[in-house]
Amino acid sequence: MRKDAEPAPAPTAWAPPKPVFDGSRPVGVGPNGPLSKAEQAALPGWGAAPAICLVHPQMGENIGATARAMANFGFSELILVKPRDVWPNPKAWALASGAEWPLESAQVVETAEEALAEKTFVIATTGTPRQLDKPLIGPREAVARMREAMAAGEKPVILFGSERSGLDNDLIIGADLLVTFPVDGRFPSLNLAQSVACFCYEWASGSEANGPPPGWTIEEKPTAPREAFESFFEHWVADLDETRFFWPEDRKGTMVETMRNAFVRGRFTMNEISLIRGALRSLAGGPRRRALETDAAAQRAKLEAWVKARRDNDQSSCLALQTETAKIGQGPLQASYVRSVFDADDGVVIVRDAEGQLGAWMVKLYQGRIKAATYQAFAA
């Protein structure tokens, strides 16, 4: 560096962003969309909650994630005992993702004694067995004991140790109670911020605010009247009948009962019944049905032309690959059964009735048996 060059300015310490309450930064979501920070600040709190104390936290990310969990579940008092990294820490603000108020108001002290100076009820967390004559409880019981202490005017705090080594024995011995989280013994180590979130959730679960916020509850609409349901179900069965869904026919009763039982169990509302009926109408008269009708008309025209050509030429009225007596319509008819005239699943039965009227039955097959048939008479 040249002698006359000016020295580089010393890097300035990072400072957290100033709180903005002008409504420009969305944080959280309400029933009608994102909440601004001003709206967030105006919401009623969940009441008093214990202090959260992190003893010698190592990573700013965990402090930020802790603040986020605290804000989620109604906690605000955060105490930090000599964080390893510089404070304020930009990584903490980044991981808080908008839940900045626990960080902005955090009390940063050098020793645990300072952190506990004004507290009267202390719970310490541990993830390893301690050979101490001290009650060891789960988070749910710890929450209950803390609520009792707060009701009696005590000032509770829960201690969480550093990511690497947890709490020192001195703090464990000095605590009123020890709490541990129910985890799988094959991997009992919880992340610091996750431990805080588990405790905060237990606290919120037992609070008066437990449940969705006001305005978020989904209105329970009444079940549709039985008359509306019966009308809908008749419509349903009729449409299935039209498409020849019920096969074999002797099982129709059982199939209808099964569907009816399922629909009754659903306890549909009027809106739901109207929606399903609309869907049925769409299927019955929509593009698919029109396409099927167009295709059926084309098949009838093709069949009629085929029959007419043979009738005009005084030929046999049917090109029979297989002949059998089929009971179709109102009585037995001597019929010729033509397999695979149009496709592998359809057949055609050409018949002549007692008056000499020529017609054709469009036949659907199922396992070699007639499943359904539609009759088409031809003009003489």
Coordinates of C-alpha atoms in Angstrom, one line a residue:
M1 CA 0.0 0.0 0.0
R2 CA 1.3 3.5 -0.8
K3 CA 2.3 5.6 2.1
D4 CA -0.1 8.4 1.1
A5 CA -3.0 6.0 0.7
E6 CA -5.8 6.3 3.3
P7 CA -6.5 3.3 5.5
A8 CA -9.6 1.3 4.7
P9 CA -12.5 2.1 7.0
A10 CA -13.2 -0.4 9.8
P11 CA -16.2 -2.6 9.1
T12 CA -19.3 -1.4 10.9
A13 CA -21.2 -3.8 13.2
W14 CA -24.4 -5.2 11.8
A15 CA -27.5 -3.6 13.2
P16 CA -31.0 -5.1 13.2
P17 CA -33.6 -3.3 11.0
K18 CA -35.7 -0.8 12.7
P19 CA -39.2 -2.0 13.4
V20 CA -41.6 -0.9 10.7
F21 CA -45.3 -0.6 11.6
D22 CA -46.6 1.2 8.6
G23 CA -48.4 -1.8 7.2
S24 CA -45.9 -2.4 4.4
R25 CA -44.4 -5.7 5.5
P26 CA -46.8 -8.7 5.6
V27 CA -46.2 -11.0 8.5
G28 CA -48.5 -13.8 9.2
V29 CA -51.8 -14.6 7.5
G30 CA -55.3 -13.9 8.7
P31 CA -58.6 -15.2 7.5
N32 CA -58.8 -12.6 4.8
G33 CA -55.1 -12.6 3.7
P34 CA -51.7 -11.4 5.0
L35 CA -51.5 -9.3 8.1
S36 CA -49.4 -6.2 8.2
K37 CA -47.2 -5.6 11.2
A38 CA -49.5 -2.8 12.4
E39 CA -52.4 -5.3 12.3
Q40 CA -50.3 -7.9 14.0
A41 CA -49.4 -5.5 16.8
A42 CA -53.1 -4.6 17.2
L43 CA -54.2 -8.2 17.8
P44 CA -54.9 -9.3 21.3
G45 CA -52.2 -11.5 22.9
W46 CA -52.6 -14.9 24.4
G47 CA -51.9 -13.6 27.9
A48 CA -48.8 -14.0 30.1
A49 CA -46.3 -16.8 29.2
P50 CA -43.1 -18.0 30.8
A51 CA -39.8 -16.6 29.8
I52 CA -37.6 -18.6 27.5
C53 CA -33.9 -18.5 28.4
L54 CA -31.2 -19.8 26.0
V55 CA -27.9 -20.4 27.9
H56 CA -24.8 -20.0 25.7
P57 CA -26.6 -20.5 22.4
Q58 CA -24.0 -21.0 19.6
M59 CA -25.8 -20.3 16.4
G60 CA -27.7 -17.2 15.4
E61 CA -30.0 -19.4 13.2
N62 CA -31.2 -21.3 16.3
I63 CA -31.9 -18.0 18.1
G64 CA -34.0 -16.8 15.1
A65 CA -35.9 -20.0 14.8
T66 CA -36.5 -19.9 18.6
A67 CA -38.0 -16.4 18.2
R68 CA -40.2 -17.6 15.4
A69 CA -41.5 -20.5 17.5
M70 CA -42.1 -18.1 20.4
A71 CA -44.1 -15.7 18.2
N72 CA -46.2 -18.6 16.8
F73 CA -47.4 -19.7 20.2
G74 CA -47.7 -16.4 22.1
F75 CA -44.4 -16.1 23.9
S76 CA -42.5 -12.8 23.9
E77 CA -39.9 -12.8 26.7
L78 CA -36.5 -14.1 25.5
I79 CA -33.4 -14.1 27.6
L80 CA -30.0 -14.8 26.0
V81 CA -27.0 -15.8 28.2
K82 CA -23.8 -14.8 26.5
P83 CA -24.4 -15.9 22.9
R84 CA -21.3 -17.3 21.2
D85 CA -21.6 -15.3 18.0
V86 CA -21.8 -11.5 17.8
W87 CA -25.1 -10.0 18.9
P88 CA -27.3 -8.7 17.2
N89 CA -26.8 -11.4 14.7
P90 CA -28.2 -11.0 11.2
K91 CA -28.7 -14.8 10.9
A92 CA -31.1 -14.7 13.8
W93 CA -33.3 -12.0 12.1
A94 CA -33.2 -14.0 8.8
L95 CA -34.4 -17.2 10.5
A96 CA -37.1 -15.3 12.5
S97 CA -38.8 -14.6 9.1
G98 CA -40.7 -11.6 10.4
A99 CA -41.2 -12.7 14.0
E100 CA -38.8 -10.0 15.2
W101 CA -40.3 -8.8 18.4
P102 CA -38.8 -11.5 20.7
L103 CA -35.4 -10.6 19.2
E104 CA -35.9 -6.8 19.4
S105 CA -36.8 -7.0 23.1
A106 CA -34.4 -9.9 24.0
Q107 CA -32.5 -9.4 27.3
V108 CA -28.8 -10.3 26.7
V109 CA -26.8 -11.0 29.9
E110 CA -23.4 -12.4 30.7
T111 CA -24.3 -15.0 33.3
A112 CA -27.2 -17.3 34.1
E113 CA -27.3 -15.7 37.6
E114 CA -28.3 -12.4 35.9
A115 CA -30.9 -14.2 33.8
L116 CA -32.5 -15.8 36.8
A117 CA -32.2 -12.9 39.2
E118 CA -35.9 -11.9 39.1
K119 CA -37.3 -15.3 38.5
T120 CA -38.9 -17.4 41.2
F121 CA -39.7 -20.7 39.5
V122 CA -37.1 -22.4 37.3
I123 CA -37.5 -25.4 35.0
A124 CA -34.4 -26.8 33.3
T125 CA -34.4 -29.0 30.2
T126 CA -32.2 -32.0 29.7
G127 CA -31.8 -34.7 27.0
T128 CA -29.5 -37.0 29.0
P129 CA -30.0 -38.9 32.2
R130 CA -28.9 -37.0 35.3
Q131 CA -28.1 -38.9 38.5
L132 CA -29.9 -36.3 40.6
D133 CA -32.5 -36.5 43.3
K134 CA -34.8 -34.1 41.4
P135 CA -38.2 -34.6 39.8
L136 CA -38.0 -35.4 36.1
I137 CA -41.2 -34.7 34.2
G138 CA -42.5 -34.4 30.7
P139 CA -43.4 -31.1 28.9
R140 CA -47.2 -31.4 29.5
E141 CA -46.7 -31.7 33.3
A142 CA -44.1 -28.9 33.2
V143 CA -46.7 -26.7 31.6
A144 CA -49.3 -27.5 34.2
R145 CA -46.8 -26.8 37.0
M146 CA -45.8 -23.5 35.4
R147 CA -49.5 -22.4 35.1
E148 CA -50.0 -23.2 38.8
A149 CA -46.9 -21.1 39.6
M150 CA -48.0 -18.2 37.5
A151 CA -51.5 -18.3 39.1
A152 CA -49.8 -18.0 42.5
G153 CA -47.9 -14.9 41.4
E154 CA -44.6 -16.6 40.6
K155 CA -42.3 -15.6 37.7
P156 CA -41.4 -18.8 35.8
V157 CA -38.6 -19.4 33.3
I158 CA -37.5 -22.4 31.3
L159 CA -33.9 -23.0 30.5
F160 CA -32.4 -24.5 27.4
G161 CA -28.7 -25.3 27.1
S162 CA -26.3 -24.8 24.3
E163 CA -26.5 -26.9 21.1
R164 CA -23.3 -28.9 21.9
S165 CA -23.4 -29.6 25.6
G166 CA -26.8 -28.6 27.1
L167 CA -27.0 -27.1 30.5
D168 CA -24.3 -27.2 33.1
N169 CA -24.9 -29.3 36.2
D170 CA -25.0 -26.2 38.4
L171 CA -28.1 -25.0 36.6
I172 CA -29.6 -28.4 36.6
I173 CA -29.1 -28.7 40.4
G174 CA -30.5 -25.2 41.0
A175 CA -33.7 -25.7 39.0
D176 CA -37.0 -26.5 40.7
L177 CA -37.9 -29.2 38.1
L178 CA -36.2 -31.0 35.3
V179 CA -38.2 -31.6 32.0
T180 CA -37.3 -33.9 29.2
F181 CA -39.1 -34.5 25.9
P182 CA -40.4 -37.9 24.9
V183 CA -38.1 -38.9 22.0
D184 CA -37.0 -42.1 20.4
G185 CA -34.1 -43.4 22.4
R186 CA -32.3 -44.4 19.2
F187 CA -31.8 -40.7 18.4
P188 CA -32.8 -38.6 21.4
S189 CA -31.0 -35.4 20.4
L190 CA -33.4 -32.5 19.7
N191 CA -32.3 -29.3 17.9
L192 CA -32.4 -26.3 20.2
A193 CA -35.1 -24.4 18.4
Q194 CA -37.2 -27.6 18.0
S195 CA -37.0 -28.1 21.7
V196 CA -38.3 -24.6 22.3
A197 CA -41.1 -25.1 19.7
C198 CA -42.2 -28.4 21.4
F199 CA -42.5 -26.6 24.8
C200 CA -44.2 -23.6 23.3
Y201 CA -46.7 -25.8 21.5
E202 CA -47.6 -27.7 24.7
W203 CA -48.1 -24.3 26.4
A204 CA -50.4 -23.1 23.7
S205 CA -52.3 -26.4 23.6
G206 CA -53.5 -25.9 27.1
S207 CA -54.3 -22.2 26.8
E208 CA -57.6 -20.6 26.4
A209 CA -56.6 -19.5 22.9
N210 CA -56.3 -23.2 21.9
G211 CA -58.1 -23.6 18.6
P212 CA -58.4 -21.5 15.4
P213 CA -58.5 -17.7 15.8
P214 CA -61.9 -15.9 15.7
G215 CA -63.3 -15.8 12.2
W216 CA -61.4 -18.8 11.1
T217 CA -63.9 -21.5 12.2
I218 CA -65.6 -23.1 9.2
E219 CA -69.3 -22.8 9.5
E220 CA -71.0 -26.2 10.0
K221 CA -73.9 -26.3 7.5
P222 CA -76.9 -28.4 8.2
T223 CA -77.4 -31.8 6.6
A224 CA -79.8 -31.7 3.6
P225 CA -83.4 -32.7 4.4
R226 CA -84.2 -36.3 3.7
E227 CA -86.6 -35.3 0.9
A228 CA -83.8 -33.6 -1.0
F229 CA -81.5 -36.6 -0.4
E230 CA -84.1 -39.1 -1.7
S231 CA -84.6 -37.0 -4.8
F232 CA -80.9 -36.8 -5.5
F233 CA -80.5 -40.6 -4.9
E234 CA -83.3 -41.5 -7.3
H235 CA -81.6 -39.3 -9.9
W236 CA -78.3 -41.0 -9.3
V237 CA -79.8 -44.5 -9.6
A238 CA -81.8 -43.5 -12.7
D239 CA -78.7 -42.2 -14.5
L240 CA -76.8 -45.4 -13.6
D241 CA -79.7 -47.4 -14.9
E242 CA -79.5 -45.5 -18.2
T243 CA -75.9 -46.3 -18.6
R244 CA -76.6 -50.0 -17.7
F245 CA -74.2 -49.8 -14.8
F246 CA -76.0 -52.4 -12.7
W247 CA -74.7 -55.8 -14.0
P248 CA -75.6 -58.5 -13.4
E249 CA -79.1 -57.3 -12.8
D250 CA -79.7 -59.6 -9.9
R251 CA -77.1 -57.7 -8.0
K252 CA -78.7 -54.3 -8.5
G253 CA -80.4 -54.3 -5.1
T254 CA -77.2 -55.0 -3.2
M255 CA -75.3 -52.4 -5.2
V256 CA -77.9 -49.7 -4.6
E257 CA -78.0 -50.5 -0.9
T258 CA -74.2 -50.2 -0.7
M259 CA -74.2 -46.8 -2.5
R260 CA -77.1 -45.6 -0.4
N261 CA -75.3 -46.5 2.8
A262 CA -72.2 -44.6 1.7
F263 CA -74.2 -41.5 0.7
V264 CA -76.1 -41.5 4.0
R265 CA -72.9 -41.7 5.9
G266 CA -71.6 -38.7 4.1
R267 CA -74.4 -36.5 5.5
F268 CA -74.4 -34.2 2.5
T269 CA -75.5 -30.5 2.7
M270 CA -77.8 -28.9 0.2
N271 CA -74.9 -27.3 -1.5
E272 CA -73.1 -30.6 -1.9
I273 CA -76.2 -32.4 -3.2
S274 CA -76.8 -29.5 -5.7
L275 CA -73.2 -29.8 -6.8
I276 CA -73.3 -33.6 -7.4
R277 CA -76.6 -33.3 -9.2
G278 CA -75.1 -30.7 -11.5
A279 CA -72.2 -33.0 -12.2
L280 CA -74.7 -35.8 -13.1
R281 CA -76.5 -33.5 -15.5
S282 CA -73.2 -32.6 -17.1
L283 CA -72.3 -36.3 -17.6
A284 CA -75.8 -37.0 -18.9
G285 CA -75.9 -34.2 -21.4
G286 CA -72.3 -33.1 -21.8
P287 CA -69.9 -33.5 -24.7
R288 CA -69.2 -37.2 -23.8
R289 CA -72.8 -38.2 -24.0
R290 CA -73.4 -36.2 -27.2
A291 CA -70.3 -38.0 -28.7
L292 CA -71.7 -41.3 -27.7
E293 CA -75.1 -40.5 -29.2
T294 CA -73.4 -39.4 -32.4
D295 CA -71.4 -42.6 -32.5
A296 CA -74.5 -44.7 -31.9
A297 CA -76.3 -43.0 -34.7
A298 CA -73.5 -43.7 -37.0
Q299 CA -73.5 -47.3 -36.0
R300 CA -77.2 -47.6 -36.6
A301 CA -76.9 -46.0 -40.0
K302 CA -74.1 -48.4 -40.9
L303 CA -76.2 -51.4 -39.7
E304 CA -79.3 -50.1 -41.6
A305 CA -77.3 -49.8 -44.8
W306 CA -75.9 -53.3 -44.3
V307 CA -79.3 -54.8 -43.7
K308 CA -80.9 -52.9 -46.6
A309 CA -78.3 -54.1 -49.0
R310 CA -79.0 -57.7 -48.1
R311 CA -82.8 -57.2 -48.2
D312 CA -82.8 -55.5 -51.6
N313 CA -80.6 -58.2 -53.0
D314 CA -82.9 -60.8 -51.6
Q315 CA -80.1 -62.2 -49.6
S316 CA -80.2 -63.6 -46.1
S317 CA -80.9 -60.9 -43.6
C318 CA -77.8 -61.7 -41.5
L319 CA -74.2 -62.7 -41.9
A320 CA -74.2 -65.1 -39.0
L321 CA -71.0 -66.3 -37.4
Q322 CA -72.9 -67.9 -34.6
T323 CA -76.7 -68.6 -34.3
E324 CA -78.6 -69.1 -31.1
T325 CA -82.1 -68.4 -29.6
A326 CA -81.9 -65.2 -27.6
K327 CA -84.6 -64.0 -25.2
I328 CA -84.7 -60.3 -26.0
G329 CA -87.5 -57.9 -25.4
Q330 CA -91.0 -59.2 -24.5
G331 CA -90.6 -62.7 -25.8
P332 CA -88.3 -65.3 -27.3
L333 CA -87.3 -64.5 -30.9
Q334 CA -85.5 -66.6 -33.3
A335 CA -82.5 -64.4 -33.9
S336 CA -79.1 -64.5 -35.6
Y337 CA -76.3 -63.3 -33.4
V338 CA -73.5 -61.5 -35.1
R339 CA -70.3 -61.2 -33.0
S340 CA -67.8 -58.4 -33.6
V341 CA -69.6 -56.5 -36.3
F342 CA -68.3 -53.2 -35.0
D343 CA -65.9 -54.1 -32.2
A344 CA -64.8 -56.9 -30.0
D345 CA -67.3 -56.1 -27.2
D346 CA -70.5 -55.4 -29.3
G347 CA -72.8 -57.7 -31.2
V348 CA -75.9 -57.3 -33.3
V349 CA -78.9 -59.5 -33.4
I350 CA -81.0 -59.1 -36.6
V351 CA -84.6 -60.2 -36.1
R352 CA -87.9 -60.3 -38.0
D353 CA -91.0 -60.2 -35.9
A354 CA -94.4 -61.9 -36.6
E355 CA -95.6 -59.1 -38.8
G356 CA -92.4 -59.2 -40.9
Q357 CA -90.9 -56.1 -39.4
L358 CA -87.2 -56.1 -39.7
G359 CA -85.1 -54.8 -36.8
A360 CA -81.8 -55.1 -35.0
W361 CA -80.7 -55.4 -31.4
M362 CA -77.5 -53.6 -30.5
V363 CA -76.1 -56.0 -27.9
K364 CA -73.5 -55.4 -25.2
L365 CA -71.7 -58.5 -24.0
Y366 CA -70.3 -59.5 -20.6
Q367 CA -68.3 -62.8 -20.3
G368 CA -70.2 -64.2 -23.3
R369 CA -73.6 -63.2 -22.0
I370 CA -76.0 -60.5 -23.1
K371 CA -75.5 -57.6 -20.7
A372 CA -77.8 -55.0 -22.4
A373 CA -79.5 -54.5 -25.7
T374 CA -81.2 -51.6 -27.6
Y375 CA -83.7 -52.3 -30.4
Q376 CA -83.7 -50.4 -33.7
A377 CA -86.6 -51.0 -36.1
F378 CA -86.1 -50.4 -39.8
A379 CA -88.7 -48.9 -42.1
A380 CA -90.0 -51.3 -44.7

